[in-house]
Coordinates of C-alpha atoms in Angstrom, one line a residue:
X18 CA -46.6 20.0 6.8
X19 CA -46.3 17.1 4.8
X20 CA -45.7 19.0 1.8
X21 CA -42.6 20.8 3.6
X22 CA -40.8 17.9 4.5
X23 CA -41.3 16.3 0.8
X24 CA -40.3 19.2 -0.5
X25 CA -37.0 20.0 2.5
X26 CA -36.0 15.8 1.1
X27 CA -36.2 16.9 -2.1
X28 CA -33.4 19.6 -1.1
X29 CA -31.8 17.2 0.8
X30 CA -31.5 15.0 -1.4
X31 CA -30.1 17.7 -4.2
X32 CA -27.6 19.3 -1.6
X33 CA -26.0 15.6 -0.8
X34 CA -25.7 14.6 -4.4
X35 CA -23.3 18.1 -4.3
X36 CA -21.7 17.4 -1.6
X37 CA -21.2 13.7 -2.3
X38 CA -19.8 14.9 -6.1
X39 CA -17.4 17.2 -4.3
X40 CA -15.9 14.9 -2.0
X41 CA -15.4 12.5 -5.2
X42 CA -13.6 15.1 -6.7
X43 CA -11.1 15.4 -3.6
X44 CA -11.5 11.8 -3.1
X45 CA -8.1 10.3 -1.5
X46 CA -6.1 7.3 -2.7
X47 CA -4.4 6.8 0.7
X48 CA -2.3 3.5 1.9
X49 CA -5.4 2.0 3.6
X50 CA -6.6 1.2 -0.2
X51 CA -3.4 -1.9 -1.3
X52 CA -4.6 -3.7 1.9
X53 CA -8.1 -4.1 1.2
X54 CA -7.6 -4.2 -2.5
X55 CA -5.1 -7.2 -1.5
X56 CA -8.1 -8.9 0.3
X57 CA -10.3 -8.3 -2.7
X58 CA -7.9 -10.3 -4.6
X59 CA -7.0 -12.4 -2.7
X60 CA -10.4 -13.9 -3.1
X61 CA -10.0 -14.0 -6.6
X62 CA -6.6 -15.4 -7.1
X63 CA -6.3 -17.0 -3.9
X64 CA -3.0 -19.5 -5.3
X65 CA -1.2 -16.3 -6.7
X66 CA 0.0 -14.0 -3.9
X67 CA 3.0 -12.2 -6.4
X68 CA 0.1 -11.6 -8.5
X69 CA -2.1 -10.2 -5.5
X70 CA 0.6 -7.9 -4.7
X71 CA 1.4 -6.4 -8.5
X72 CA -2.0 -6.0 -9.7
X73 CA -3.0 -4.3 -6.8
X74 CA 0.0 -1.4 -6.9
X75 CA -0.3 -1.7 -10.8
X76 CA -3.9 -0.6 -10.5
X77 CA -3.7 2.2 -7.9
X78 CA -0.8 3.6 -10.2
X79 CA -3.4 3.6 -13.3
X80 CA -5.8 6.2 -10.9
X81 CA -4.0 7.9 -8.1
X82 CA -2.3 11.1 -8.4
X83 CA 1.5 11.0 -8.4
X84 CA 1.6 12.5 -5.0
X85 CA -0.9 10.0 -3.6
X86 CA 0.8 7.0 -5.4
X87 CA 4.7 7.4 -3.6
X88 CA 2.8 8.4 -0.3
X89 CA 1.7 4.7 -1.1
X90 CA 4.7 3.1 -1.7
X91 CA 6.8 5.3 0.4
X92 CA 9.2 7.2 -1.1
X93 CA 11.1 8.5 1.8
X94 CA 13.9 7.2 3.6
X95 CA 11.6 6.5 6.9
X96 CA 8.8 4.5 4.7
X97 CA 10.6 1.3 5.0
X98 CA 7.7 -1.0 5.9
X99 CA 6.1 0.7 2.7
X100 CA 8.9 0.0 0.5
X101 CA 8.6 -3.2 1.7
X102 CA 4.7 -4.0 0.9
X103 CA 4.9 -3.0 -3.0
X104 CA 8.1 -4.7 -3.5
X105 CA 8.0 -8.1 -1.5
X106 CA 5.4 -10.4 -1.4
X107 CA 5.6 -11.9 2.0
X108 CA 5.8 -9.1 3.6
X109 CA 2.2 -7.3 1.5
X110 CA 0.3 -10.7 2.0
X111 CA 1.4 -11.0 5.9
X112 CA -0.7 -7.6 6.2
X113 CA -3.5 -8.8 4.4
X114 CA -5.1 -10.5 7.8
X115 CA -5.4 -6.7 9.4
X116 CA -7.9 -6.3 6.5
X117 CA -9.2 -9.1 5.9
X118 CA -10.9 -9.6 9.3
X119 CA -13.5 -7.1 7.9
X120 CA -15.8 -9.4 6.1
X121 CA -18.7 -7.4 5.4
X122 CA -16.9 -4.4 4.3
X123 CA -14.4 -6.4 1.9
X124 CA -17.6 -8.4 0.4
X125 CA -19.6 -5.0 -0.2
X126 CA -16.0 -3.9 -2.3
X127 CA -16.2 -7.1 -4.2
X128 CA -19.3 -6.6 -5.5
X129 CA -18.8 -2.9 -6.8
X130 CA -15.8 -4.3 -8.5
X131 CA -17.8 -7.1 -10.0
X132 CA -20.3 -5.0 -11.0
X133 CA -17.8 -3.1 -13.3
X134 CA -16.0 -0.4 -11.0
X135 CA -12.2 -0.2 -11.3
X136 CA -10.7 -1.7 -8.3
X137 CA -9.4 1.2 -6.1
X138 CA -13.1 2.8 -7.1
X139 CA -14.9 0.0 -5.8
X140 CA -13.2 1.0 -2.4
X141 CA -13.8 4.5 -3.1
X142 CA -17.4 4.6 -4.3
X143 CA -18.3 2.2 -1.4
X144 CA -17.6 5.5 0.8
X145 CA -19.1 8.0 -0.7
X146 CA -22.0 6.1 -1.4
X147 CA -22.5 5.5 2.5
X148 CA -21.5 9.4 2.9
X149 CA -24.8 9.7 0.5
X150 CA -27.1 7.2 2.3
X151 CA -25.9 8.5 5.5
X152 CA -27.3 12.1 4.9
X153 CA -30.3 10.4 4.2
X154 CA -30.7 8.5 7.5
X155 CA -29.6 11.7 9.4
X156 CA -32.4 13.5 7.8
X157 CA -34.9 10.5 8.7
X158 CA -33.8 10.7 12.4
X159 CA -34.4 14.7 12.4
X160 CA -37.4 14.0 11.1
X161 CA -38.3 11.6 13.9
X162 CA -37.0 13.8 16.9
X163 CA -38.7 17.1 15.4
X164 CA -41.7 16.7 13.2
X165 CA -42.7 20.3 13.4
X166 CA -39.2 21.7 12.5
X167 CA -38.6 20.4 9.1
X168 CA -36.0 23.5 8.5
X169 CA -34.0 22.1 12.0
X170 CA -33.7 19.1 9.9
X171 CA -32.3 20.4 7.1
X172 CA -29.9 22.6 8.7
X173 CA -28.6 20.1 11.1
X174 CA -28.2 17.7 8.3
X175 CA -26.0 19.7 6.0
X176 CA -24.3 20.9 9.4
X177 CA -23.4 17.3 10.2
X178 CA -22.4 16.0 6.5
X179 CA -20.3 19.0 6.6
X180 CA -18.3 18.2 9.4
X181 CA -14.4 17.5 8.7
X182 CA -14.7 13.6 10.3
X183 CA -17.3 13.5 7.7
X184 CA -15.9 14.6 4.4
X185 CA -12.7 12.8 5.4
X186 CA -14.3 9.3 5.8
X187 CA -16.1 9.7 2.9
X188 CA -13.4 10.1 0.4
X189 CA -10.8 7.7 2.3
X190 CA -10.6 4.4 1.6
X191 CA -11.8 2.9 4.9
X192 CA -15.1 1.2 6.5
X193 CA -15.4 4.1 8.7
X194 CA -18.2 6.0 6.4
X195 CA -19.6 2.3 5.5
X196 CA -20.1 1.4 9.5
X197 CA -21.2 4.8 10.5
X198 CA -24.5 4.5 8.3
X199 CA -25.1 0.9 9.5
X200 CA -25.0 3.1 13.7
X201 CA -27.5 5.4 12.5
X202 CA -29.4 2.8 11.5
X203 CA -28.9 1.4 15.3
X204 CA -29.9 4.8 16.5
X205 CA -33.4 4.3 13.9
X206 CA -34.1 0.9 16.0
X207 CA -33.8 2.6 19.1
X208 CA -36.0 5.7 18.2
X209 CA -38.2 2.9 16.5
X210 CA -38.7 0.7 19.0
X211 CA -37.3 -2.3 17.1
X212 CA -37.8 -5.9 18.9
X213 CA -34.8 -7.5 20.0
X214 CA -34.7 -9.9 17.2
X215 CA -34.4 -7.1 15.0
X216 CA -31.7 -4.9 16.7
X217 CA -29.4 -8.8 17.2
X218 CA -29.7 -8.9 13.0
X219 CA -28.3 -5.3 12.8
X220 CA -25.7 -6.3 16.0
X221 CA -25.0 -9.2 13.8
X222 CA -24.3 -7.0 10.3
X223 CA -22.5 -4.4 12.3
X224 CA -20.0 -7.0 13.8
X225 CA -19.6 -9.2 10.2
X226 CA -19.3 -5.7 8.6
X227 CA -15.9 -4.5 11.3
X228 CA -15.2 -7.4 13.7
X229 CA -13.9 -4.6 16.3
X230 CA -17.3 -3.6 17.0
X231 CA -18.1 -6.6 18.9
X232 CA -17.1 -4.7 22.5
X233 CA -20.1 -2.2 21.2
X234 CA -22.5 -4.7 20.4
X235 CA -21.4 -6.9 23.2
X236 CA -22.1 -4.1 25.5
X237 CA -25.4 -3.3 24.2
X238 CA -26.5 -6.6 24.5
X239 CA -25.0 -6.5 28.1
X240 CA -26.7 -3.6 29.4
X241 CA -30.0 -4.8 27.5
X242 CA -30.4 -7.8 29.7
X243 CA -29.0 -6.1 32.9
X244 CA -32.1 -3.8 32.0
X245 CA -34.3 -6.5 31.8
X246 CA -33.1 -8.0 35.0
X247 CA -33.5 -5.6 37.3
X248 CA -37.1 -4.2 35.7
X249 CA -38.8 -7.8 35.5
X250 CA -36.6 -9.6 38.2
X251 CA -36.0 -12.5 35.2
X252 CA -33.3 -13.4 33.0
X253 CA -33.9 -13.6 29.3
X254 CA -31.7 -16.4 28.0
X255 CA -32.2 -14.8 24.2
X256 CA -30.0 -12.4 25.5
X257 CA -27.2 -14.1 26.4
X258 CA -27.4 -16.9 23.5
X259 CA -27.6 -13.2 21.0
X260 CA -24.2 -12.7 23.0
X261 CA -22.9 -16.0 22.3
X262 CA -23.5 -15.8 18.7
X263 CA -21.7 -12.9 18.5
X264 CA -18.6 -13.7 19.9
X265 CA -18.7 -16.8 18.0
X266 CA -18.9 -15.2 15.2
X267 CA -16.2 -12.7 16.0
X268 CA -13.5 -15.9 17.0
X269 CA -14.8 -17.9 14.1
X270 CA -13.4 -14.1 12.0
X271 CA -10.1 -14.3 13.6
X272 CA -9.2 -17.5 13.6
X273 CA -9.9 -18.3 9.8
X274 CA -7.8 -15.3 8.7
X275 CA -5.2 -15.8 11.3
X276 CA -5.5 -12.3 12.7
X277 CA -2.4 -11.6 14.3
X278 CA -3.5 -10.2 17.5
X279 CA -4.6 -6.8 19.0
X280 CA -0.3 -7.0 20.8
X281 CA 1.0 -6.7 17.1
X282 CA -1.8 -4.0 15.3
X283 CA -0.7 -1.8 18.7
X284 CA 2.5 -2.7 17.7
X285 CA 2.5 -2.0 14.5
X286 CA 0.4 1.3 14.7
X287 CA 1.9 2.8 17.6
X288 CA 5.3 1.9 18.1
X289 CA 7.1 0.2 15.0
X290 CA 5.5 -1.0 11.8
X291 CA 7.0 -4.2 11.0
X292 CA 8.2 -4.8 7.0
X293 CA 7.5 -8.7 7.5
X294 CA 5.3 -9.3 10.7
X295 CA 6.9 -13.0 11.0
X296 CA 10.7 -12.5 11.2
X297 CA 10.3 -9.5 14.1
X298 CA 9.1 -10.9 17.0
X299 CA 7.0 -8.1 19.3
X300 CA 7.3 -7.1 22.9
X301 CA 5.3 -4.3 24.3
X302 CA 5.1 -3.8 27.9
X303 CA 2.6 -2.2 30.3
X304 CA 5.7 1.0 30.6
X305 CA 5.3 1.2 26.6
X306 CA 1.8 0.7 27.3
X307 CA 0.9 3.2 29.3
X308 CA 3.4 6.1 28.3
X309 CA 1.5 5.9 24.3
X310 CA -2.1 6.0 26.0
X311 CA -0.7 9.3 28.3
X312 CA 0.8 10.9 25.2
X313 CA -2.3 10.2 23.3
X314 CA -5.1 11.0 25.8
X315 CA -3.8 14.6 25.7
X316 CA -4.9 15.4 22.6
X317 CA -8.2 13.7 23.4
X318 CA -8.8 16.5 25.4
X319 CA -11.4 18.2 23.1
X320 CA -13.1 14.8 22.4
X321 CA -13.2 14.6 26.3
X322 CA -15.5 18.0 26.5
X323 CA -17.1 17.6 24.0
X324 CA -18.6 14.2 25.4
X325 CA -19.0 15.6 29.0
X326 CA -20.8 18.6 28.0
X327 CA -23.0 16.3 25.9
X328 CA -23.4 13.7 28.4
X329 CA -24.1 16.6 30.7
X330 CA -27.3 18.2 29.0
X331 CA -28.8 14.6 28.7
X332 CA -28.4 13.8 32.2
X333 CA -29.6 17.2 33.4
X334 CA -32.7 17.1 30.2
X335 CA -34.0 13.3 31.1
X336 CA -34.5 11.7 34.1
X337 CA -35.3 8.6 32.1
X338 CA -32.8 5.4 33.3
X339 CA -33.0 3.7 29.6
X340 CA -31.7 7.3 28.1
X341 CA -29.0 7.4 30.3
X342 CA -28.0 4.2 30.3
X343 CA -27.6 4.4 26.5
X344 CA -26.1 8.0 26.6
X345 CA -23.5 6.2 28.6
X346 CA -23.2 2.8 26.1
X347 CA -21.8 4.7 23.8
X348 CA -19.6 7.4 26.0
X349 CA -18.1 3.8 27.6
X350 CA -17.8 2.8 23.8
X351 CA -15.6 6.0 22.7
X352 CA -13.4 5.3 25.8
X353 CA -13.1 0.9 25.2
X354 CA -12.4 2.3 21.7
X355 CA -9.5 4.6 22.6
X356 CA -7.6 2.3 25.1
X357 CA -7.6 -0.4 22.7
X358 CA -6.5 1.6 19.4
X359 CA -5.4 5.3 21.1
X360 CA -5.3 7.0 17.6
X361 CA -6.7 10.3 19.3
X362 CA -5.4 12.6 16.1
X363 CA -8.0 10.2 13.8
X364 CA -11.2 11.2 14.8
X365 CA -12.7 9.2 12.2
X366 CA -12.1 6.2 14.6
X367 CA -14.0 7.0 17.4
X368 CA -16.7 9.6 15.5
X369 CA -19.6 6.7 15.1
X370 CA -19.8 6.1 18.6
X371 CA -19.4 10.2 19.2
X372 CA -22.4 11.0 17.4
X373 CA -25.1 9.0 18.6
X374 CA -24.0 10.8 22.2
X375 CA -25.1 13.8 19.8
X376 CA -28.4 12.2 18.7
X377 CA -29.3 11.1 22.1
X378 CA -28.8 14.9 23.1
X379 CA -30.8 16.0 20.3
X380 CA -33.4 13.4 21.3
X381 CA -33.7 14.6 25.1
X382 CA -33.9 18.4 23.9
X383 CA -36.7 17.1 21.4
X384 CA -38.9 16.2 24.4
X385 CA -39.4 19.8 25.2
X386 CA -41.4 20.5 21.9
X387 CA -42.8 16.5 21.0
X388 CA -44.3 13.9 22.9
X389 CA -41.7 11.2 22.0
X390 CA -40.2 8.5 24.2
X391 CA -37.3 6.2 23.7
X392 CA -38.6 2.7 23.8
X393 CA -37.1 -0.1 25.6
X394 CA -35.7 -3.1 23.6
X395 CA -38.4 -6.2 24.3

């Protein structure tokens, strides 16, 4: 067996290099890429915002295709706010703090630029690179849930990477594919039976990595001691100062890059981008509210069954609390997600909490053929 599973990584490991080339080849330079570009030099010409602004559309133009570059800059007659970012300063580096707030992610950039990648690939490669790694921890889970069934592994694994959420992330520039691999990881720790200490560092990494993730890791860390309560009728303290730390950490984020607020990025996603964030003062009520999140949940719909037929064969596969209560962490997760940022036509947004509902499925059906159990966090 063990020279079947060497030889299905080997594969593996052939088939993602393809797959990774192919999505480099259709790679997208898409208006994500002038904000954290901006950040990345920001850092290193922090007194020289006009020349933050021009080296960063100058150096797209060098790469992009022609039709990628004026979907940049916004060519048509509704793509004010674009016009706007590549020809005034104020209004690119007043956008800058939407980015910037994802530390991790915008140091992991910096360093493939340092390291001698043109700066629009440094963003790029950082994707596809995680697109890579993340076949690779895929495959290790499948491995884990079903020892005997190396060609299962295989076949889910291309399966997955083939996905459309998963091409797309890979050859956008976004954190989206750079986070995902960092919640398969989390879903390793689980499977593992990592010690607390060791799933608060990850906790920590995903939150410095995408500052929005602290309501998942907050609510992991919730329903981790609410575990613990109620099974040894004690409180843990480490529990609630790992909480602590974290949302520390996440005020300490947007306070020192003056994150305008989660008011203007609805604001500005959902119901007017702004050219210059500081001369148009926002006001969006619960009616404006509310009628975006009904328009938007509609075409959750399929995301919606999907998660219910999911969360349906777990609950009717495992009677185990722990399971369930995990299974649920990341359904609640989806949902917190959605509310906050209802983008329900990018799926890329909510697709790392969506797939570990599929792992934990995949888990409970592997109980039928393996002895495994999903350890609780001590």
């Amino acid at each position: 067996m063990k020279r079947e599973w060497r030889l299905s990584f080997l594969f593996i490991i052939s088939v993602l290099a393809l797959l990774t080339f192919w999505n480099y080849q259709n790679r997208v330079y898409d208006w994500d890429m002038p904000g954290y570009m901006g950040c990345m030099y920001t850092s290193e010409f922090p007194n020289s915002p006009d020349k933050v602004r021009i080296l960063t559309y100058e150096e797209i133009k060098k790469e992009a295709p022609a039709e990628h570059y004026t979907d940049i800059i916004g060519i048509k007659q509704w793509d004010i706010p674009r016009q706007y970012f590549v020809k005034n300063t104020q209004s690119f580096i007043e956008q800058l703090p939407y980015f910037q707030i994802k530390v991790g992610y915008i140091l992991v950039i910096t360093l493939f630029y340092k390291l001698g990648f043109t700066a629009p690939m440094a963003v790029l490669f950082t994707s596809l690179i995680s697109y890579f790694f993340s076949g690779i921890l895929l495959f290790y889970i499948l491995k884990l849930l079903f020892p005997k069934k190396y060609w299962l592994a295989v076949l889910l694994t291309i399966a997955t990477m083939l996905l459309p959420p998963m091409t797309y992330m890979s050859r956008v520039s976004t954190p989206d594919m750079f986070i995902f691999q960092f919640m398969l990881i989390f879903m390793i720790g689980l499977i593992k039976k990592w010690n607390k200490w060791g799933m608060f560092a990850l906790l920590f990494g995903i939150t410095f990595i995408r500052p929005d993730y602290i309501t998942f890791t907050l609510t992991y860390i919730m329903s981790v001691f609410f575990f613990h309560y109620f099974r040894e009728k004690k409180i843990d303290i480490s529990f609630i100062a790992q909480g602590i730390v974290l949302l520390a950490m996440y005020l300490a984020i947007i306070k020192f890059y003056h994150y305008p607020g989660w008011k203007d990025l609805f604001y500005d996603t959902f119901i007017d981008r702004r050219p210059i964030i500081s001369t148009h003062p926002i006001d969006v009520s619960l009616k404006d509210y509310l009628s975006i999140i009904y328009i938007k949940i509609i075409y959750f719909k399929k995301v919606t069954l999907s998660l219910a037929i999911m969360i349906g064969v777990i609950f009717w596969r495992s009677k185990d609390a722990w399971v369930r209560i995990i299974s649920v962490l990341f359904l609640v997760n989806v949902y917190i997600k959605f509310f906050f940022f209802p983008q329900s036509a990018a799926l890329r947004f909510f697709f790392p909490f969506i797939f570990p509902v599929f792992i934990m499925m995949l888990y409970v059906l592997s109980k039928k053929y393996n002895d495994l159990k999903l350890g609780k966090i001590t």
